[in-house]
Amino acid sequence: MGKLSIRRAERADVAAIAALLRDDPLGSTRETDSISVYEQAFDELDCDSNQLLCVVADQSQVIGTMQVTIISGLARAGARRGLIEAVRIASHRRSEGIGEAMFQWAINYCRERGCALVQLTTDKSRPDAHRFYDRIGFSPTHIGYKLEL
Amino acid sequence: MGKLSIRRAERADVAAIAALLRDDPLGSTRETDSISVYEQAFDELDCDSNQLLCVVADQSQVIGTMQVTIISGLARAGARRGLIEAVRIASHRRSEGIGEAMFQWAINYCRERGCALVQLTTDKSRPDAHRFYDRIGFSPTHIGYKLEL
């Protein structure tokens, strides 16, 4: 992990992030080769102070990404929560502890932003991810429902 | 449902929303009697165009609430998603179809905001909620993990 950095994504990272999203069993069926849709989404995120799109870089190469959204709300005595979405690590860089470092970074960021809770959902078809989240201390207390429009 | 309205919450609704959050098996253990924490959270939500805190009102009485957050992201070809949190209906007004009306309203709102997906998590200890989400067309494809900070 010595030479890796975790930082806010820049517009120049968008193509590399899209490539990580495509390089995934579920992503391969629902991502696209068009870069403009990703750039448009990046522009929406980048001007929102409650959104933090991150990359993990090994020198100039992007090898991981995740999105953290800070959400205020009345529930749980007005708790702010951090939502983590779209976590990906390049397939050739797994099992090196990169995911754990990303999550420590994200959890620290959520704590700094005053969150009382960090939450995420993961597809039931990702048993490796479930083991990972169990191991780093998350509790699988909820069912995640989705409705495609 | 004739005389009910679903509308954006106002600051004057905060006490009624907090009462709904407390009137819940899980909420009763984690909410508070202090109103100021809810007012502070309301103020954070109310100035964020990606946040919509709603109430269902029967004339002047608030009998339901939910929070909709619009989240941009790169995943799923730059899809925007709607996240629904903190759905509550007053215990004496259940089984009247109010939840279904609230969700139709929320789903329409997410569609208008360009979302490709609506998502939520529900505690595994809420079987009535699971039946409800199954019935209105949501798919329980994910596991919802939480980490309290």
PDB file of C-alpha atoms in Angstrom:
ATOM      1  CA  MET A   1       0.000   0.000   0.000  1.00  0.00           C
ATOM      2  CA  GLY A   2       3.039   2.277   0.292  1.00  0.00           C
ATOM      3  CA  LYS A   3       2.756   4.090  -3.008  1.00  0.00           C
ATOM      4  CA  LEU A   4      -1.031   4.159  -3.304  1.00  0.00           C
ATOM      5  CA  SER A   5      -3.076   7.301  -2.800  1.00  0.00           C
ATOM      6  CA  ILE A   6      -6.806   7.738  -2.178  1.00  0.00           C
ATOM      7  CA  ARG A   7      -8.120  11.061  -3.435  1.00  0.00           C
ATOM      8  CA  ARG A   8     -11.109  12.920  -4.824  1.00  0.00           C
ATOM      9  CA  ALA A   9     -11.734  11.977  -8.454  1.00  0.00           C
ATOM     10  CA  GLU A  10     -11.023  14.547 -11.165  1.00  0.00           C
ATOM     11  CA  ARG A  11     -12.685  14.811 -14.553  1.00  0.00           C
ATOM     12  CA  ALA A  12      -9.584  13.291 -16.156  1.00  0.00           C
ATOM     13  CA  ASP A  13     -10.232  10.099 -14.135  1.00  0.00           C
ATOM     14  CA  VAL A  14     -13.686   9.464 -15.602  1.00  0.00           C
ATOM     15  CA  ALA A  15     -12.592   7.087 -18.381  1.00  0.00           C
ATOM     16  CA  ALA A  16     -10.580   5.004 -15.910  1.00  0.00           C
ATOM     17  CA  ILE A  17     -13.512   4.881 -13.451  1.00  0.00           C
ATOM     18  CA  ALA A  18     -15.874   3.786 -16.234  1.00  0.00           C
ATOM     19  CA  ALA A  19     -13.411   1.040 -17.168  1.00  0.00           C
ATOM     20  CA  LEU A  20     -13.458  -0.220 -13.553  1.00  0.00           C
ATOM     21  CA  LEU A  21     -17.262  -0.205 -13.541  1.00  0.00           C
ATOM     22  CA  ARG A  22     -17.302  -2.279 -16.751  1.00  0.00           C
ATOM     23  CA  ASP A  23     -14.719  -4.761 -15.413  1.00  0.00           C
ATOM     24  CA  ASP A  24     -17.248  -6.459 -13.111  1.00  0.00           C
ATOM     25  CA  PRO A  25     -19.641  -9.417 -13.535  1.00  0.00           C
ATOM     26  CA  LEU A  26     -22.724  -7.226 -12.976  1.00  0.00           C
ATOM     27  CA  GLY A  27     -21.248  -4.078 -14.481  1.00  0.00           C
ATOM     28  CA  SER A  28     -20.413  -5.812 -17.749  1.00  0.00           C
ATOM     29  CA  THR A  29     -24.156  -6.168 -18.438  1.00  0.00           C
ATOM     30  CA  ARG A  30     -25.239  -2.660 -17.521  1.00  0.00           C
ATOM     31  CA  GLU A  31     -22.417  -0.245 -18.350  1.00  0.00           C
ATOM     32  CA  THR A  32     -21.791   1.396 -21.721  1.00  0.00           C
ATOM     33  CA  ASP A  33     -18.828   2.297 -23.927  1.00  0.00           C
ATOM     34  CA  SER A  34     -20.030   5.881 -24.289  1.00  0.00           C
ATOM     35  CA  ILE A  35     -17.943   8.169 -22.095  1.00  0.00           C
ATOM     36  CA  SER A  36     -20.278  11.183 -22.223  1.00  0.00           C
ATOM     37  CA  VAL A  37     -22.877   9.725 -19.835  1.00  0.00           C
ATOM     38  CA  TYR A  38     -20.146   9.211 -17.236  1.00  0.00           C
ATOM     39  CA  GLU A  39     -18.785  12.725 -17.743  1.00  0.00           C
ATOM     40  CA  GLN A  40     -22.252  14.181 -17.295  1.00  0.00           C
ATOM     41  CA  ALA A  41     -22.739  12.229 -14.068  1.00  0.00           C
ATOM     42  CA  PHE A  42     -19.303  13.353 -12.888  1.00  0.00           C
ATOM     43  CA  ASP A  43     -20.207  17.003 -13.433  1.00  0.00           C
ATOM     44  CA  GLU A  44     -23.378  16.568 -11.347  1.00  0.00           C
ATOM     45  CA  LEU A  45     -21.447  14.956  -8.494  1.00  0.00           C
ATOM     46  CA  ASP A  46     -18.508  17.273  -8.574  1.00  0.00           C
ATOM     47  CA  CYS A  47     -20.461  20.422  -7.717  1.00  0.00           C
ATOM     48  CA  ASP A  48     -22.357  18.802  -4.823  1.00  0.00           C
ATOM     49  CA  SER A  49     -20.655  19.168  -1.444  1.00  0.00           C
ATOM     50  CA  ASN A  50     -22.474  16.059  -0.180  1.00  0.00           C
ATOM     51  CA  GLN A  51     -20.916  13.904  -2.879  1.00  0.00           C
ATOM     52  CA  LEU A  52     -17.399  12.541  -2.891  1.00  0.00           C
ATOM     53  CA  LEU A  53     -16.312  10.348  -5.766  1.00  0.00           C
ATOM     54  CA  CYS A  54     -12.939   8.800  -4.941  1.00  0.00           C
ATOM     55  CA  VAL A  55     -10.202   6.999  -6.760  1.00  0.00           C
ATOM     56  CA  VAL A  56      -7.317   4.898  -5.548  1.00  0.00           C
ATOM     57  CA  ALA A  57      -4.245   5.592  -7.650  1.00  0.00           C
ATOM     58  CA  ASP A  58      -1.009   3.689  -7.952  1.00  0.00           C
ATOM     59  CA  GLN A  59       1.166   6.534  -9.190  1.00  0.00           C
ATOM     60  CA  SER A  60      -0.754   7.709 -12.265  1.00  0.00           C
ATOM     61  CA  GLN A  61      -2.876   4.557 -12.672  1.00  0.00           C
ATOM     62  CA  VAL A  62      -6.432   4.463 -11.261  1.00  0.00           C
ATOM     63  CA  ILE A  63      -6.981   1.021  -9.703  1.00  0.00           C
ATOM     64  CA  GLY A  64     -10.029   1.587  -7.507  1.00  0.00           C
ATOM     65  CA  THR A  65     -13.080   3.785  -7.039  1.00  0.00           C
ATOM     66  CA  MET A  66     -15.976   4.371  -4.681  1.00  0.00           C
ATOM     67  CA  GLN A  67     -18.650   6.995  -4.159  1.00  0.00           C
ATOM     68  CA  VAL A  68     -19.539   8.441  -0.754  1.00  0.00           C
ATOM     69  CA  THR A  69     -22.761  10.433  -0.310  1.00  0.00           C
ATOM     70  CA  ILE A  70     -23.447  12.343   2.915  1.00  0.00           C
ATOM     71  CA  ILE A  71     -27.164  12.284   3.723  1.00  0.00           C
ATOM     72  CA  SER A  72     -28.834  14.372   6.419  1.00  0.00           C
ATOM     73  CA  GLY A  73     -32.116  13.127   7.806  1.00  0.00           C
ATOM     74  CA  LEU A  74     -34.489  13.348  10.742  1.00  0.00           C
ATOM     75  CA  ALA A  75     -34.482   9.613  11.608  1.00  0.00           C
ATOM     76  CA  ARG A  76     -32.195   8.311  14.360  1.00  0.00           C
ATOM     77  CA  ALA A  77     -32.357  11.613  16.226  1.00  0.00           C
ATOM     78  CA  GLY A  78     -31.331  13.693  13.237  1.00  0.00           C
ATOM     79  CA  ALA A  79     -28.395  11.478  12.282  1.00  0.00           C
ATOM     80  CA  ARG A  80     -26.313  12.185   9.236  1.00  0.00           C
ATOM     81  CA  ARG A  81     -25.383   9.006   7.362  1.00  0.00           C
ATOM     82  CA  GLY A  82     -22.735   8.134   4.816  1.00  0.00           C
ATOM     83  CA  LEU A  83     -23.851   6.006   1.881  1.00  0.00           C
ATOM     84  CA  ILE A  84     -21.194   4.098  -0.028  1.00  0.00           C
ATOM     85  CA  GLU A  85     -21.917   3.080  -3.618  1.00  0.00           C
ATOM     86  CA  ALA A  86     -20.060   1.761  -6.637  1.00  0.00           C
ATOM     87  CA  VAL A  87     -17.004   0.260  -4.953  1.00  0.00           C
ATOM     88  CA  ARG A  88     -14.658  -1.298  -7.493  1.00  0.00           C
ATOM     89  CA  ILE A  89     -11.056  -2.484  -7.417  1.00  0.00           C
ATOM     90  CA  ALA A  90      -9.197  -3.498 -10.572  1.00  0.00           C
ATOM     91  CA  SER A  91      -9.372  -7.283 -10.914  1.00  0.00           C
ATOM     92  CA  HIS A  92      -5.575  -7.645 -11.019  1.00  0.00           C
ATOM     93  CA  ARG A  93      -5.180  -5.703  -7.730  1.00  0.00           C
ATOM     94  CA  ARG A  94      -7.546  -7.614  -5.444  1.00  0.00           C
ATOM     95  CA  SER A  95      -6.526  -9.355  -2.179  1.00  0.00           C
ATOM     96  CA  GLU A  96      -3.867  -6.720  -1.447  1.00  0.00           C
ATOM     97  CA  GLY A  97      -5.806  -4.952   1.317  1.00  0.00           C
ATOM     98  CA  ILE A  98      -6.811  -2.079  -0.980  1.00  0.00           C
ATOM     99  CA  GLY A  99     -10.521  -2.439  -0.193  1.00  0.00           C
ATOM    100  CA  GLU A 100      -9.857  -2.293   3.522  1.00  0.00           C
ATOM    101  CA  ALA A 101      -7.738   0.853   3.108  1.00  0.00           C
ATOM    102  CA  MET A 102     -10.492   2.449   0.992  1.00  0.00           C
ATOM    103  CA  PHE A 103     -13.087   1.708   3.636  1.00  0.00           C
ATOM    104  CA  GLN A 104     -10.949   3.001   6.498  1.00  0.00           C
ATOM    105  CA  TRP A 105     -10.550   6.200   4.511  1.00  0.00           C
ATOM    106  CA  ALA A 106     -14.272   6.427   3.730  1.00  0.00           C
ATOM    107  CA  ILE A 107     -15.289   5.692   7.322  1.00  0.00           C
ATOM    108  CA  ASN A 108     -12.909   8.372   8.598  1.00  0.00           C
ATOM    109  CA  TYR A 109     -14.319  10.817   6.074  1.00  0.00           C
ATOM    110  CA  CYS A 110     -17.898  10.033   7.184  1.00  0.00           C
ATOM    111  CA  ARG A 111     -16.878  10.503  10.817  1.00  0.00           C
ATOM    112  CA  GLU A 112     -15.311  13.889   9.991  1.00  0.00           C
ATOM    113  CA  ARG A 113     -18.542  14.889   8.274  1.00  0.00           C
ATOM    114  CA  GLY A 114     -20.489  14.089  11.447  1.00  0.00           C
ATOM    115  CA  CYS A 115     -22.134  10.866  10.317  1.00  0.00           C
ATOM    116  CA  ALA A 116     -23.534   8.508  12.969  1.00  0.00           C
ATOM    117  CA  LEU A 117     -23.828   5.657  10.489  1.00  0.00           C
ATOM    118  CA  VAL A 118     -22.241   4.315   7.308  1.00  0.00           C
ATOM    119  CA  GLN A 119     -24.397   2.180   5.058  1.00  0.00           C
ATOM    120  CA  LEU A 120     -24.226   0.345   1.768  1.00  0.00           C
ATOM    121  CA  THR A 121     -26.006  -2.375  -0.120  1.00  0.00           C
ATOM    122  CA  THR A 122     -24.373  -5.201  -1.984  1.00  0.00           C
ATOM    123  CA  ASP A 123     -25.929  -7.569  -4.481  1.00  0.00           C
ATOM    124  CA  LYS A 124     -26.832 -10.972  -3.035  1.00  0.00           C
ATOM    125  CA  SER A 125     -24.732 -12.535  -5.835  1.00  0.00           C
ATOM    126  CA  ARG A 126     -21.465 -11.123  -4.411  1.00  0.00           C
ATOM    127  CA  PRO A 127     -20.450 -13.564  -1.619  1.00  0.00           C
ATOM    128  CA  ASP A 128     -16.848 -12.286  -1.579  1.00  0.00           C
ATOM    129  CA  ALA A 129     -18.140  -8.790  -0.867  1.00  0.00           C
ATOM    130  CA  HIS A 130     -20.353 -10.098   1.957  1.00  0.00           C
ATOM    131  CA  ARG A 131     -17.366 -11.749   3.632  1.00  0.00           C
ATOM    132  CA  PHE A 132     -15.413  -8.527   3.241  1.00  0.00           C
ATOM    133  CA  TYR A 133     -18.090  -6.326   4.825  1.00  0.00           C
ATOM    134  CA  ASP A 134     -18.630  -8.829   7.650  1.00  0.00           C
ATOM    135  CA  ARG A 135     -14.905  -8.853   8.315  1.00  0.00           C
ATOM    136  CA  ILE A 136     -14.496  -5.082   8.497  1.00  0.00           C
ATOM    137  CA  GLY A 137     -17.323  -4.752  11.019  1.00  0.00           C
ATOM    138  CA  PHE A 138     -20.472  -3.974   9.041  1.00  0.00           C
ATOM    139  CA  SER A 139     -23.710  -5.714  10.115  1.00  0.00           C
ATOM    140  CA  PRO A 140     -26.045  -7.229   7.473  1.00  0.00           C
ATOM    141  CA  THR A 141     -29.153  -6.038   9.311  1.00  0.00           C
ATOM    142  CA  HIS A 142     -31.202  -4.924   6.299  1.00  0.00           C
ATOM    143  CA  ILE A 143     -32.677  -6.113   3.015  1.00  0.00           C
ATOM    144  CA  GLY A 144     -31.911  -3.907   0.031  1.00  0.00           C
ATOM    145  CA  TYR A 145     -34.815  -3.441  -2.369  1.00  0.00           C
ATOM    146  CA  LYS A 146     -34.487  -1.938  -5.857  1.00  0.00           C
ATOM    147  CA  LEU A 147     -37.035  -0.899  -8.452  1.00  0.00           C
ATOM    148  CA  GLU A 148     -35.835  -0.182 -11.971  1.00  0.00           C
ATOM    149  CA  LEU A 149     -37.782   2.617 -13.658  1.00  0.00           C
TER     150      LEU A 149
ATOM    151  CA  MET B   1     -57.530   8.685   0.327  1.00  0.00           C
ATOM    152  CA  GLY B   2     -59.832  11.483  -0.880  1.00  0.00           C
ATOM    153  CA  LYS B   3     -58.881  14.185   1.579  1.00  0.00           C
ATOM    154  CA  LEU B   4     -55.207  13.271   2.018  1.00  0.00           C
ATOM    155  CA  SER B   5     -52.380  15.327   0.551  1.00  0.00           C
ATOM    156  CA  ILE B   6     -48.727  14.440   0.015  1.00  0.00           C
ATOM    157  CA  ARG B   7     -46.471  17.466   0.091  1.00  0.00           C
ATOM    158  CA  ARG B   8     -42.991  18.766   0.882  1.00  0.00           C
ATOM    159  CA  ALA B   9     -42.485  19.046   4.649  1.00  0.00           C
ATOM    160  CA  GLU B  10     -42.278  22.477   6.242  1.00  0.00           C
ATOM    161  CA  ARG B  11     -40.434  23.435   9.400  1.00  0.00           C
ATOM    162  CA  ALA B  12     -43.756  23.522  11.271  1.00  0.00           C
ATOM    163  CA  ASP B  13     -44.144  19.776  10.534  1.00  0.00           C
ATOM    164  CA  VAL B  14     -40.939  18.759  12.323  1.00  0.00           C
ATOM    165  CA  ALA B  15     -42.516  17.926  15.689  1.00  0.00           C
ATOM    166  CA  ALA B  16     -45.163  15.760  14.009  1.00  0.00           C
ATOM    167  CA  ILE B  17     -42.521  13.954  11.920  1.00  0.00           C
ATOM    168  CA  ALA B  18     -40.416  13.293  15.030  1.00  0.00           C
ATOM    169  CA  ALA B  19     -43.518  11.870  16.744  1.00  0.00           C
ATOM    170  CA  LEU B  20     -44.017   9.459  13.811  1.00  0.00           C
ATOM    171  CA  LEU B  21     -40.357   8.397  13.995  1.00  0.00           C
ATOM    172  CA  ARG B  22     -40.743   7.659  17.727  1.00  0.00           C
ATOM    173  CA  ASP B  23     -43.997   5.708  17.217  1.00  0.00           C
ATOM    174  CA  ASP B  24     -42.177   2.671  15.814  1.00  0.00           C
ATOM    175  CA  PRO B  25     -40.690  -0.498  17.369  1.00  0.00           C
ATOM    176  CA  LEU B  26     -37.154   0.388  16.238  1.00  0.00           C
ATOM    177  CA  GLY B  27     -37.595   4.150  16.452  1.00  0.00           C
ATOM    178  CA  SER B  28     -38.710   4.013  20.074  1.00  0.00           C
ATOM    179  CA  THR B  29     -35.200   2.858  21.038  1.00  0.00           C
ATOM    180  CA  ARG B  30     -33.222   5.359  19.002  1.00  0.00           C
ATOM    181  CA  GLU B  31     -35.180   8.596  18.776  1.00  0.00           C
ATOM    182  CA  THR B  32     -35.135  11.431  21.326  1.00  0.00           C
ATOM    183  CA  ASP B  33     -37.610  13.852  22.912  1.00  0.00           C
ATOM    184  CA  SER B  34     -35.424  16.830  22.037  1.00  0.00           C
ATOM    185  CA  ILE B  35     -36.880  18.684  19.064  1.00  0.00           C
ATOM    186  CA  SER B  36     -33.791  20.751  18.248  1.00  0.00           C
ATOM    187  CA  VAL B  37     -31.841  17.869  16.664  1.00  0.00           C
ATOM    188  CA  TYR B  38     -34.740  17.268  14.272  1.00  0.00           C
ATOM    189  CA  GLU B  39     -35.016  20.976  13.445  1.00  0.00           C
ATOM    190  CA  GLN B  40     -31.298  21.134  12.696  1.00  0.00           C
ATOM    191  CA  ALA B  41     -31.571  18.110  10.384  1.00  0.00           C
ATOM    192  CA  PHE B  42     -34.599  19.666   8.699  1.00  0.00           C
ATOM    193  CA  ASP B  43     -32.664  22.858   7.975  1.00  0.00           C
ATOM    194  CA  GLU B  44     -29.864  20.841   6.350  1.00  0.00           C
ATOM    195  CA  LEU B  45     -32.320  18.938   4.159  1.00  0.00           C
ATOM    196  CA  ASP B  46     -34.479  21.859   3.252  1.00  0.00           C
ATOM    197  CA  CYS B  47     -31.768  23.828   1.447  1.00  0.00           C
ATOM    198  CA  ASP B  48     -30.561  20.823  -0.587  1.00  0.00           C
ATOM    199  CA  SER B  49     -32.259  20.430  -3.960  1.00  0.00           C
ATOM    200  CA  ASN B  50     -31.465  16.698  -3.950  1.00  0.00           C
ATOM    201  CA  GLN B  51     -33.425  16.179  -0.737  1.00  0.00           C
ATOM    202  CA  LEU B  52     -37.182  15.966  -0.432  1.00  0.00           C
ATOM    203  CA  LEU B  53     -38.688  15.323   2.959  1.00  0.00           C
ATOM    204  CA  CYS B  54     -42.400  14.610   2.554  1.00  0.00           C
ATOM    205  CA  VAL B  55     -45.434  14.418   4.749  1.00  0.00           C
ATOM    206  CA  VAL B  56     -48.857  12.938   4.197  1.00  0.00           C
ATOM    207  CA  ALA B  57     -51.484  15.173   5.741  1.00  0.00           C
ATOM    208  CA  ASP B  58     -55.129  14.505   6.532  1.00  0.00           C
ATOM    209  CA  GLN B  59     -56.316  18.091   6.560  1.00  0.00           C
ATOM    210  CA  SER B  60     -53.994  19.668   9.137  1.00  0.00           C
ATOM    211  CA  GLN B  61     -52.833  16.415  10.736  1.00  0.00           C
ATOM    212  CA  VAL B  62     -49.544  14.823   9.641  1.00  0.00           C
ATOM    213  CA  ILE B  63     -50.063  11.048   9.438  1.00  0.00           C
ATOM    214  CA  GLY B  64     -47.103   9.915   7.344  1.00  0.00           C
ATOM    215  CA  THR B  65     -43.580  10.834   6.289  1.00  0.00           C
ATOM    216  CA  MET B  66     -40.764   9.703   4.031  1.00  0.00           C
ATOM    217  CA  GLN B  67     -37.480  11.119   2.762  1.00  0.00           C
ATOM    218  CA  VAL B  68     -36.398  10.941  -0.879  1.00  0.00           C
ATOM    219  CA  THR B  69     -32.768  11.648  -1.823  1.00  0.00           C
ATOM    220  CA  ILE B  70     -31.744  12.016  -5.473  1.00  0.00           C
ATOM    221  CA  ILE B  71     -28.241  10.622  -6.013  1.00  0.00           C
ATOM    222  CA  SER B  72     -26.209  11.059  -9.170  1.00  0.00           C
ATOM    223  CA  GLY B  73     -23.483   8.535  -9.865  1.00  0.00           C
ATOM    224  CA  LEU B  74     -21.307   7.019 -12.555  1.00  0.00           C
ATOM    225  CA  ALA B  75     -22.432   3.387 -12.048  1.00  0.00           C
ATOM    226  CA  ARG B  76     -25.129   1.897 -14.280  1.00  0.00           C
ATOM    227  CA  ALA B  77     -24.154   4.150 -17.186  1.00  0.00           C
ATOM    228  CA  GLY B  78     -24.382   7.354 -15.185  1.00  0.00           C
ATOM    229  CA  ALA B  79     -27.747   6.543 -13.654  1.00  0.00           C
ATOM    230  CA  ARG B  80     -29.370   8.844 -11.167  1.00  0.00           C
ATOM    231  CA  ARG B  81     -31.067   6.921  -8.362  1.00  0.00           C
ATOM    232  CA  GLY B  82     -33.716   7.801  -5.795  1.00  0.00           C
ATOM    233  CA  LEU B  83     -33.091   6.617  -2.243  1.00  0.00           C
ATOM    234  CA  ILE B  84     -36.080   6.343   0.064  1.00  0.00           C
ATOM    235  CA  GLU B  85     -35.493   6.500   3.828  1.00  0.00           C
ATOM    236  CA  ALA B  86     -37.491   6.916   7.005  1.00  0.00           C
ATOM    237  CA  VAL B  87     -40.935   5.844   5.805  1.00  0.00           C
ATOM    238  CA  ARG B  88     -43.470   6.023   8.602  1.00  0.00           C
ATOM    239  CA  ILE B  89     -47.269   5.953   8.751  1.00  0.00           C
ATOM    240  CA  ALA B  90     -49.190   6.685  11.957  1.00  0.00           C
ATOM    241  CA  SER B  91     -50.076   3.377  13.624  1.00  0.00           C
ATOM    242  CA  HIS B  92     -53.820   4.172  13.645  1.00  0.00           C
ATOM    243  CA  ARG B  93     -53.804   4.849   9.872  1.00  0.00           C
ATOM    244  CA  ARG B  94     -52.217   1.657   8.524  1.00  0.00           C
ATOM    245  CA  SER B  95     -53.848  -0.757   6.038  1.00  0.00           C
ATOM    246  CA  GLU B  96     -55.686   2.098   4.274  1.00  0.00           C
ATOM    247  CA  GLY B  97     -53.463   2.152   1.178  1.00  0.00           C
ATOM    248  CA  ILE B  98     -51.574   5.244   2.353  1.00  0.00           C
ATOM    249  CA  GLY B  99     -48.152   3.589   1.962  1.00  0.00           C
ATOM    250  CA  GLU B 100     -48.953   2.604  -1.606  1.00  0.00           C
ATOM    251  CA  ALA B 101     -50.054   6.146  -2.426  1.00  0.00           C
ATOM    252  CA  MET B 102     -46.864   7.539  -0.879  1.00  0.00           C
ATOM    253  CA  PHE B 103     -44.721   5.199  -2.950  1.00  0.00           C
ATOM    254  CA  GLN B 104     -46.559   5.960  -6.180  1.00  0.00           C
ATOM    255  CA  TRP B 105     -45.921   9.622  -5.474  1.00  0.00           C
ATOM    256  CA  ALA B 106     -42.250   9.046  -4.637  1.00  0.00           C
ATOM    257  CA  ILE B 107     -41.683   6.840  -7.683  1.00  0.00           C
ATOM    258  CA  ASN B 108     -43.266   9.457  -9.942  1.00  0.00           C
ATOM    259  CA  TYR B 109     -41.086  12.125  -8.378  1.00  0.00           C
ATOM    260  CA  CYS B 110     -37.944  10.026  -8.940  1.00  0.00           C
ATOM    261  CA  ARG B 111     -38.969   9.456 -12.550  1.00  0.00           C
ATOM    262  CA  GLU B 112     -39.474  13.210 -13.065  1.00  0.00           C
ATOM    263  CA  ARG B 113     -36.007  13.794 -11.632  1.00  0.00           C
ATOM    264  CA  GLY B 114     -34.549  11.410 -14.216  1.00  0.00           C
ATOM    265  CA  CYS B 115     -33.826   8.456 -11.941  1.00  0.00           C
ATOM    266  CA  ALA B 116     -33.291   5.027 -13.495  1.00  0.00           C
ATOM    267  CA  LEU B 117     -33.673   3.276 -10.163  1.00  0.00           C
ATOM    268  CA  VAL B 118     -35.400   3.650  -6.811  1.00  0.00           C
ATOM    269  CA  GLN B 119     -33.816   1.932  -3.836  1.00  0.00           C
ATOM    270  CA  LEU B 120     -34.333   1.504  -0.119  1.00  0.00           C
ATOM    271  CA  THR B 121     -33.312  -0.761   2.696  1.00  0.00           C
ATOM    272  CA  THR B 122     -35.579  -2.162   5.347  1.00  0.00           C
ATOM    273  CA  ASP B 123     -34.618  -3.835   8.616  1.00  0.00           C
ATOM    274  CA  LYS B 124     -34.782  -7.630   8.508  1.00  0.00           C
ATOM    275  CA  SER B 125     -37.104  -7.449  11.555  1.00  0.00           C
ATOM    276  CA  ARG B 126     -39.908  -5.779   9.565  1.00  0.00           C
ATOM    277  CA  PRO B 127     -41.732  -8.636   7.758  1.00  0.00           C
ATOM    278  CA  ASP B 128     -44.811  -6.499   7.067  1.00  0.00           C
ATOM    279  CA  ALA B 129     -42.610  -3.998   5.240  1.00  0.00           C
ATOM    280  CA  HIS B 130     -41.013  -6.796   3.187  1.00  0.00           C
ATOM    281  CA  ARG B 131     -44.435  -8.012   2.045  1.00  0.00           C
ATOM    282  CA  PHE B 132     -45.375  -4.444   1.164  1.00  0.00           C
ATOM    283  CA  TYR B 133     -42.262  -3.803  -0.951  1.00  0.00           C
ATOM    284  CA  ASP B 134     -42.597  -7.179  -2.673  1.00  0.00           C
ATOM    285  CA  ARG B 135     -46.214  -6.377  -3.488  1.00  0.00           C
ATOM    286  CA  ILE B 136     -45.538  -2.957  -5.006  1.00  0.00           C
ATOM    287  CA  GLY B 137     -42.877  -4.348  -7.339  1.00  0.00           C
ATOM    288  CA  PHE B 138     -39.534  -3.858  -5.586  1.00  0.00           C
ATOM    289  CA  SER B 139     -36.979  -6.690  -5.801  1.00  0.00           C
ATOM    290  CA  PRO B 140     -35.033  -7.781  -2.675  1.00  0.00           C
ATOM    291  CA  THR B 141     -31.828  -8.253  -4.649  1.00  0.00           C
ATOM    292  CA  HIS B 142     -29.383  -6.755  -2.123  1.00  0.00           C
ATOM    293  CA  ILE B 143     -28.130  -7.078   1.436  1.00  0.00           C
ATOM    294  CA  GLY B 144     -28.080  -3.848   3.402  1.00  0.00           C
ATOM    295  CA  TYR B 145     -25.037  -3.391   5.624  1.00  0.00           C
ATOM    296  CA  LYS B 146     -24.743  -0.734   8.334  1.00  0.00           C
ATOM    297  CA  LEU B 147     -21.878   0.376  10.535  1.00  0.00           C
ATOM    298  CA  GLU B 148     -22.635   2.597  13.504  1.00  0.00           C
ATOM    299  CA  LEU B 149     -19.880   5.142  14.194  1.00  0.00           C
TER     300      LEU B 149
END
